[in-house]
Amino acid sequence: VPRMSSAGCACRRTWSLPNGSRCDEYCCNFGADPGGLGCYVEDSQCEGAAWGRCDGARDPVATGAETVCVRVLPASARSIVEFEPCQHTFSYVLTPHADAASPAFGPIDGGTNVTVHGRHFPQTRLGLLCRFHTYISPARWLSRNAVACLSPAARGDDAGV
């Protein structure tokens, strides 16, 4: 998955430092630089330099997401270089998938703390939701592999959810 600099510029996949150190994964940190991961950018005019700092918040390995820059250009544009650095982004995320819930049952009056185990649960400011048949319950993010929600009281034909 391609990486972006903190300025929103595309990083080169492979590159080398003048001392011969080679990076094969877009972003590297040679010599434990306290500034974090760096990359050589595809377009130095985008970054204003040949290299930039990798945006750790947008690391697809850590977040399971890929963020891309969104620009609106006139049809006459021949390149993106003529325009401002990226100010707007869009993120593609992996689809969350539930594998199991525990406990598998609880009291009919609800209130059971249910942990849903799965994959790709994003930590987001927008929040997550659990659905128990037709009832929606706020979820609490525990990790990329688990969220917790309170079961609702069973209503009519919802019994046995």
PDB file of N, CA and C in Angstrom, residues 32-100:
ATOM      1  N   ALA A  32      17.853   5.554  13.866  1.00  0.00           N
ATOM      2  CA  ALA A  32      16.905   5.889  14.937  1.00  0.00           C
ATOM      3  C   ALA A  32      16.660   7.391  15.034  1.00  0.00           C
ATOM      4  N   ASP A  33      16.383   8.020  13.906  1.00  0.00           N
ATOM      5  CA  ASP A  33      16.088   9.455  13.873  1.00  0.00           C
ATOM      6  C   ASP A  33      14.891   9.750  14.768  1.00  0.00           C
ATOM      7  N   PRO A  34      15.033  10.653  15.750  1.00  0.00           N
ATOM      8  CA  PRO A  34      13.907  10.946  16.645  1.00  0.00           C
ATOM      9  C   PRO A  34      12.720  11.589  15.928  1.00  0.00           C
ATOM     10  N   GLY A  35      12.948  12.091  14.714  1.00  0.00           N
ATOM     11  CA  GLY A  35      11.857  12.679  13.950  1.00  0.00           C
ATOM     12  C   GLY A  35      10.921  11.651  13.356  1.00  0.00           C
ATOM     13  N   GLY A  36      11.306  10.373  13.429  1.00  0.00           N
ATOM     14  CA  GLY A  36      10.452   9.305  12.917  1.00  0.00           C
ATOM     15  C   GLY A  36      10.838   8.872  11.522  1.00  0.00           C
ATOM     16  N   LEU A  37       9.918   8.185  10.869  1.00  0.00           N
ATOM     17  CA  LEU A  37      10.159   7.643   9.537  1.00  0.00           C
ATOM     18  C   LEU A  37      10.218   8.738   8.490  1.00  0.00           C
ATOM     19  N   GLY A  38      11.084   8.530   7.479  1.00  0.00           N
ATOM     20  CA  GLY A  38      11.189   9.477   6.382  1.00  0.00           C
ATOM     21  C   GLY A  38      11.069   8.752   5.061  1.00  0.00           C
ATOM     22  N   CYS A  39      10.851   9.523   3.989  1.00  0.00           N
ATOM     23  CA  CYS A  39      10.786   8.931   2.652  1.00  0.00           C
ATOM     24  C   CYS A  39      11.236   9.943   1.615  1.00  0.00           C
ATOM     25  N   TYR A  40      11.681   9.419   0.481  1.00  0.00           N
ATOM     26  CA  TYR A  40      11.906  10.270  -0.673  1.00  0.00           C
ATOM     27  C   TYR A  40      10.568  10.361  -1.387  1.00  0.00           C
ATOM     28  N   VAL A  41      10.183  11.571  -1.753  1.00  0.00           N
ATOM     29  CA  VAL A  41       8.873  11.764  -2.372  1.00  0.00           C
ATOM     30  C   VAL A  41       8.961  11.648  -3.889  1.00  0.00           C
ATOM     31  N   GLU A  42       7.854  11.266  -4.504  1.00  0.00           N
ATOM     32  CA  GLU A  42       7.786  11.136  -5.958  1.00  0.00           C
ATOM     33  C   GLU A  42       7.977  12.485  -6.650  1.00  0.00           C
ATOM     34  N   ASP A  43       7.460  13.542  -6.042  1.00  0.00           N
ATOM     35  CA  ASP A  43       7.487  14.862  -6.660  1.00  0.00           C
ATOM     36  C   ASP A  43       7.992  15.877  -5.643  1.00  0.00           C
ATOM     37  N   SER A  44       9.223  16.337  -5.808  1.00  0.00           N
ATOM     38  CA  SER A  44       9.814  17.267  -4.835  1.00  0.00           C
ATOM     39  C   SER A  44       9.082  18.605  -4.803  1.00  0.00           C
ATOM     40  N   GLN A  45       8.406  18.985  -5.881  1.00  0.00           N
ATOM     41  CA  GLN A  45       7.654  20.237  -5.861  1.00  0.00           C
ATOM     42  C   GLN A  45       6.428  20.130  -4.968  1.00  0.00           C
ATOM     43  N   CYS A  46       5.894  18.947  -4.815  1.00  0.00           N
ATOM     44  CA  CYS A  46       4.763  18.731  -3.915  1.00  0.00           C
ATOM     45  C   CYS A  46       5.192  18.968  -2.470  1.00  0.00           C
ATOM     46  N   GLU A  47       6.329  18.407  -2.096  1.00  0.00           N
ATOM     47  CA  GLU A  47       6.825  18.469  -0.717  1.00  0.00           C
ATOM     48  C   GLU A  47       7.601  19.750  -0.448  1.00  0.00           C
ATOM     49  N   GLY A  48       8.228  20.307  -1.514  1.00  0.00           N
ATOM     50  CA  GLY A  48       9.125  21.445  -1.326  1.00  0.00           C
ATOM     51  C   GLY A  48      10.545  20.980  -1.035  1.00  0.00           C
ATOM     52  N   ALA A  49      10.782  19.686  -1.088  1.00  0.00           N
ATOM     53  CA  ALA A  49      12.098  19.076  -0.874  1.00  0.00           C
ATOM     54  C   ALA A  49      12.056  17.678  -1.484  1.00  0.00           C
ATOM     55  N   ALA A  50      13.231  17.040  -1.587  1.00  0.00           N
ATOM     56  CA  ALA A  50      13.285  15.702  -2.168  1.00  0.00           C
ATOM     57  C   ALA A  50      12.771  14.636  -1.212  1.00  0.00           C
ATOM     58  N   TRP A  51      12.676  14.957   0.085  1.00  0.00           N
ATOM     59  CA  TRP A  51      12.242  13.973   1.070  1.00  0.00           C
ATOM     60  C   TRP A  51      11.255  14.618   2.033  1.00  0.00           C
ATOM     61  N   GLY A  52      10.548  13.775   2.767  1.00  0.00           N
ATOM     62  CA  GLY A  52       9.599  14.267   3.763  1.00  0.00           C
ATOM     63  C   GLY A  52       9.458  13.274   4.894  1.00  0.00           C
ATOM     64  N   ARG A  53       8.734  13.654   5.898  1.00  0.00           N
ATOM     65  CA  ARG A  53       8.436  12.772   7.025  1.00  0.00           C
ATOM     66  C   ARG A  53       7.191  11.971   6.679  1.00  0.00           C
ATOM     67  N   CYS A  54       7.243  10.687   6.940  1.00  0.00           N
ATOM     68  CA  CYS A  54       6.072   9.846   6.689  1.00  0.00           C
ATOM     69  C   CYS A  54       4.994  10.151   7.709  1.00  0.00           C
ATOM     70  N   ASP A  55       3.776  10.148   7.247  1.00  0.00           N
ATOM     71  CA  ASP A  55       2.654  10.424   8.129  1.00  0.00           C
ATOM     72  C   ASP A  55       2.308   9.161   8.891  1.00  0.00           C
ATOM     73  N   GLY A  56       2.794   9.048  10.128  1.00  0.00           N
ATOM     74  CA  GLY A  56       2.560   7.869  10.953  1.00  0.00           C
ATOM     75  C   GLY A  56       1.102   7.628  11.244  1.00  0.00           C
ATOM     76  N   ALA A  57       0.302   8.691  11.321  1.00  0.00           N
ATOM     77  CA  ALA A  57      -1.121   8.529  11.589  1.00  0.00           C
ATOM     78  C   ALA A  57      -1.820   7.853  10.418  1.00  0.00           C
ATOM     79  N   ARG A  58      -1.192   7.902   9.240  1.00  0.00           N
ATOM     80  CA  ARG A  58      -1.803   7.304   8.060  1.00  0.00           C
ATOM     81  C   ARG A  58      -1.107   6.020   7.647  1.00  0.00           C
ATOM     82  N   ASP A  59      -0.352   5.421   8.549  1.00  0.00           N
ATOM     83  CA  ASP A  59       0.376   4.196   8.240  1.00  0.00           C
ATOM     84  C   ASP A  59      -0.611   3.062   8.005  1.00  0.00           C
ATOM     85  N   PRO A  60      -0.709   2.538   6.761  1.00  0.00           N
ATOM     86  CA  PRO A  60      -1.699   1.496   6.487  1.00  0.00           C
ATOM     87  C   PRO A  60      -1.423   0.198   7.231  1.00  0.00           C
ATOM     88  N   VAL A  61      -0.175  -0.054   7.605  1.00  0.00           N
ATOM     89  CA  VAL A  61       0.132  -1.258   8.360  1.00  0.00           C
ATOM     90  C   VAL A  61      -0.433  -1.131   9.766  1.00  0.00           C
ATOM     91  N   ALA A  62      -0.301   0.064  10.363  1.00  0.00           N
ATOM     92  CA  ALA A  62      -0.779   0.279  11.726  1.00  0.00           C
ATOM     93  C   ALA A  62      -2.292   0.456  11.779  1.00  0.00           C
ATOM     94  N   THR A  63      -2.857   1.120  10.784  1.00  0.00           N
ATOM     95  CA  THR A  63      -4.269   1.462  10.846  1.00  0.00           C
ATOM     96  C   THR A  63      -5.158   0.602   9.976  1.00  0.00           C
ATOM     97  N   GLY A  64      -4.579  -0.135   9.044  1.00  0.00           N
ATOM     98  CA  GLY A  64      -5.395  -0.913   8.123  1.00  0.00           C
ATOM     99  C   GLY A  64      -6.092  -0.031   7.119  1.00  0.00           C
ATOM    100  N   ALA A  65      -5.564   1.153   6.877  1.00  0.00           N
ATOM    101  CA  ALA A  65      -6.206   2.100   5.983  1.00  0.00           C
ATOM    102  C   ALA A  65      -5.207   2.626   4.964  1.00  0.00           C
ATOM    103  N   GLU A  66      -5.727   3.119   3.879  1.00  0.00           N
ATOM    104  CA  GLU A  66      -4.923   3.824   2.900  1.00  0.00           C
ATOM    105  C   GLU A  66      -5.552   5.191   2.715  1.00  0.00           C
ATOM    106  N   THR A  67      -4.756   6.235   2.857  1.00  0.00           N
ATOM    107  CA  THR A  67      -5.258   7.590   2.701  1.00  0.00           C
ATOM    108  C   THR A  67      -4.716   8.175   1.410  1.00  0.00           C
ATOM    109  N   VAL A  68      -5.585   8.794   0.662  1.00  0.00           N
ATOM    110  CA  VAL A  68      -5.178   9.424  -0.588  1.00  0.00           C
ATOM    111  C   VAL A  68      -5.566  10.894  -0.562  1.00  0.00           C
ATOM    112  N   CYS A  69      -4.860  11.661  -1.341  1.00  0.00           N
ATOM    113  CA  CYS A  69      -5.150  13.089  -1.454  1.00  0.00           C
ATOM    114  C   CYS A  69      -6.306  13.287  -2.433  1.00  0.00           C
ATOM    115  N   VAL A  70      -7.197  14.212  -2.117  1.00  0.00           N
ATOM    116  CA  VAL A  70      -8.313  14.537  -2.995  1.00  0.00           C
ATOM    117  C   VAL A  70      -8.138  15.983  -3.441  1.00  0.00           C
ATOM    118  N   ARG A  71      -8.032  16.175  -4.731  1.00  0.00           N
ATOM    119  CA  ARG A  71      -7.916  17.518  -5.301  1.00  0.00           C
ATOM    120  C   ARG A  71      -8.922  17.645  -6.443  1.00  0.00           C
ATOM    121  N   VAL A  72      -9.439  18.830  -6.625  1.00  0.00           N
ATOM    122  CA  VAL A  72     -10.291  19.106  -7.776  1.00  0.00           C
ATOM    123  C   VAL A  72      -9.465  20.002  -8.686  1.00  0.00           C
ATOM    124  N   LEU A  73      -9.246  19.545  -9.898  1.00  0.00           N
ATOM    125  CA  LEU A  73      -8.412  20.265 -10.857  1.00  0.00           C
ATOM    126  C   LEU A  73      -9.229  20.643 -12.073  1.00  0.00           C
ATOM    127  N   PRO A  74      -8.874  21.747 -12.698  1.00  0.00           N
ATOM    128  CA  PRO A  74      -9.561  22.085 -13.946  1.00  0.00           C
ATOM    129  C   PRO A  74      -9.191  21.065 -15.027  1.00  0.00           C
ATOM    130  N   ALA A  75     -10.073  20.870 -15.973  1.00  0.00           N
ATOM    131  CA  ALA A  75      -9.844  19.902 -17.037  1.00  0.00           C
ATOM    132  C   ALA A  75      -8.585  20.229 -17.837  1.00  0.00           C
ATOM    133  N   SER A  76      -8.155  21.476 -17.809  1.00  0.00           N
ATOM    134  CA  SER A  76      -6.971  21.889 -18.563  1.00  0.00           C
ATOM    135  C   SER A  76      -5.662  21.549 -17.846  1.00  0.00           C
ATOM    136  N   ALA A  77      -5.729  21.059 -16.617  1.00  0.00           N
ATOM    137  CA  ALA A  77      -4.520  20.767 -15.838  1.00  0.00           C
ATOM    138  C   ALA A  77      -3.712  19.663 -16.509  1.00  0.00           C
ATOM    139  N   ARG A  78      -2.407  19.876 -16.575  1.00  0.00           N
ATOM    140  CA  ARG A  78      -1.527  18.859 -17.153  1.00  0.00           C
ATOM    141  C   ARG A  78      -0.794  18.088 -16.068  1.00  0.00           C
ATOM    142  N   SER A  79      -0.726  18.672 -14.876  1.00  0.00           N
ATOM    143  CA  SER A  79      -0.090  17.987 -13.749  1.00  0.00           C
ATOM    144  C   SER A  79      -0.622  18.570 -12.454  1.00  0.00           C
ATOM    145  N   ILE A  80      -0.457  17.823 -11.387  1.00  0.00           N
ATOM    146  CA  ILE A  80      -0.898  18.269 -10.067  1.00  0.00           C
ATOM    147  C   ILE A  80       0.058  19.308  -9.511  1.00  0.00           C
ATOM    148  N   VAL A  81       1.294  19.317 -10.004  1.00  0.00           N
ATOM    149  CA  VAL A  81       2.343  20.185  -9.486  1.00  0.00           C
ATOM    150  C   VAL A  81       1.938  21.655  -9.512  1.00  0.00           C
ATOM    151  N   GLU A  82       1.114  22.056 -10.471  1.00  0.00           N
ATOM    152  CA  GLU A  82       0.745  23.450 -10.604  1.00  0.00           C
ATOM    153  C   GLU A  82      -0.144  23.938  -9.463  1.00  0.00           C
ATOM    154  N   PHE A  83      -0.620  23.023  -8.626  1.00  0.00           N
ATOM    155  CA  PHE A  83      -1.588  23.389  -7.621  1.00  0.00           C
ATOM    156  C   PHE A  83      -1.062  23.179  -6.212  1.00  0.00           C
ATOM    157  N   GLU A  84      -1.843  23.606  -5.236  1.00  0.00           N
ATOM    158  CA  GLU A  84      -1.449  23.589  -3.823  1.00  0.00           C
ATOM    159  C   GLU A  84      -1.201  22.183  -3.297  1.00  0.00           C
ATOM    160  N   PRO A  85      -0.442  22.088  -2.177  1.00  0.00           N
ATOM    161  CA  PRO A  85      -0.257  20.784  -1.534  1.00  0.00           C
ATOM    162  C   PRO A  85      -1.606  20.232  -1.078  1.00  0.00           C
ATOM    163  N   CYS A  86      -1.617  18.966  -0.794  1.00  0.00           N
ATOM    164  CA  CYS A  86      -2.860  18.305  -0.400  1.00  0.00           C
ATOM    165  C   CYS A  86      -3.433  18.905   0.877  1.00  0.00           C
ATOM    166  N   GLN A  87      -4.688  19.282   0.828  1.00  0.00           N
ATOM    167  CA  GLN A  87      -5.371  19.802   2.017  1.00  0.00           C
ATOM    168  C   GLN A  87      -6.558  18.931   2.406  1.00  0.00           C
ATOM    169  N   HIS A  88      -6.966  18.021   1.535  1.00  0.00           N
ATOM    170  CA  HIS A  88      -8.126  17.178   1.807  1.00  0.00           C
ATOM    171  C   HIS A  88      -7.763  15.725   1.506  1.00  0.00           C
ATOM    172  N   THR A  89      -8.172  14.840   2.382  1.00  0.00           N
ATOM    173  CA  THR A  89      -7.848  13.433   2.190  1.00  0.00           C
ATOM    174  C   THR A  89      -9.094  12.565   2.290  1.00  0.00           C
ATOM    175  N   PHE A  90      -8.966  11.378   1.752  1.00  0.00           N
ATOM    176  CA  PHE A  90     -10.012  10.369   1.832  1.00  0.00           C
ATOM    177  C   PHE A  90      -9.323   9.078   2.239  1.00  0.00           C
ATOM    178  N   SER A  91      -9.906   8.339   3.162  1.00  0.00           N
ATOM    179  CA  SER A  91      -9.293   7.100   3.631  1.00  0.00           C
ATOM    180  C   SER A  91     -10.115   5.885   3.218  1.00  0.00           C
ATOM    181  N   TYR A  92      -9.415   4.927   2.645  1.00  0.00           N
ATOM    182  CA  TYR A  92      -9.989   3.619   2.374  1.00  0.00           C
ATOM    183  C   TYR A  92      -9.635   2.759   3.579  1.00  0.00           C
ATOM    184  N   VAL A  93     -10.591   2.081   4.154  1.00  0.00           N
ATOM    185  CA  VAL A  93     -10.321   1.237   5.308  1.00  0.00           C
ATOM    186  C   VAL A  93     -10.733  -0.202   5.001  1.00  0.00           C
ATOM    187  N   LEU A  94     -10.102  -1.125   5.696  1.00  0.00           N
ATOM    188  CA  LEU A  94     -10.483  -2.519   5.558  1.00  0.00           C
ATOM    189  C   LEU A  94     -11.853  -2.716   6.187  1.00  0.00           C
ATOM    190  N   THR A  95     -12.673  -3.548   5.616  1.00  0.00           N
ATOM    191  CA  THR A  95     -14.022  -3.788   6.117  1.00  0.00           C
ATOM    192  C   THR A  95     -13.958  -4.552   7.439  1.00  0.00           C
ATOM    193  N   PRO A  96     -14.561  -3.992   8.508  1.00  0.00           N
ATOM    194  CA  PRO A  96     -14.583  -4.726   9.776  1.00  0.00           C
ATOM    195  C   PRO A  96     -15.331  -6.051   9.608  1.00  0.00           C
ATOM    196  N   HIS A  97     -14.854  -7.067  10.309  1.00  0.00           N
ATOM    197  CA  HIS A  97     -15.466  -8.387  10.207  1.00  0.00           C
ATOM    198  C   HIS A  97     -15.571  -8.996  11.600  1.00  0.00           C
ATOM    199  N   ALA A  98     -16.775  -9.368  12.006  1.00  0.00           N
ATOM    200  CA  ALA A  98     -16.996 -10.014  13.305  1.00  0.00           C
ATOM    201  C   ALA A  98     -16.874 -11.527  13.139  1.00  0.00           C
ATOM    202  N   ASP A  99     -16.082 -12.148  14.018  1.00  0.00           N
ATOM    203  CA  ASP A  99     -15.902 -13.599  13.995  1.00  0.00           C
ATOM    204  C   ASP A  99     -16.706 -14.302  15.076  1.00  0.00           C
ATOM    205  N   ALA A 100     -16.824 -13.670  16.248  1.00  0.00           N
ATOM    206  CA  ALA A 100     -17.508 -14.310  17.373  1.00  0.00           C
ATOM    207  C   ALA A 100     -17.931 -13.253  18.387  1.00  0.00           C
TER     208      ALA A 100
END
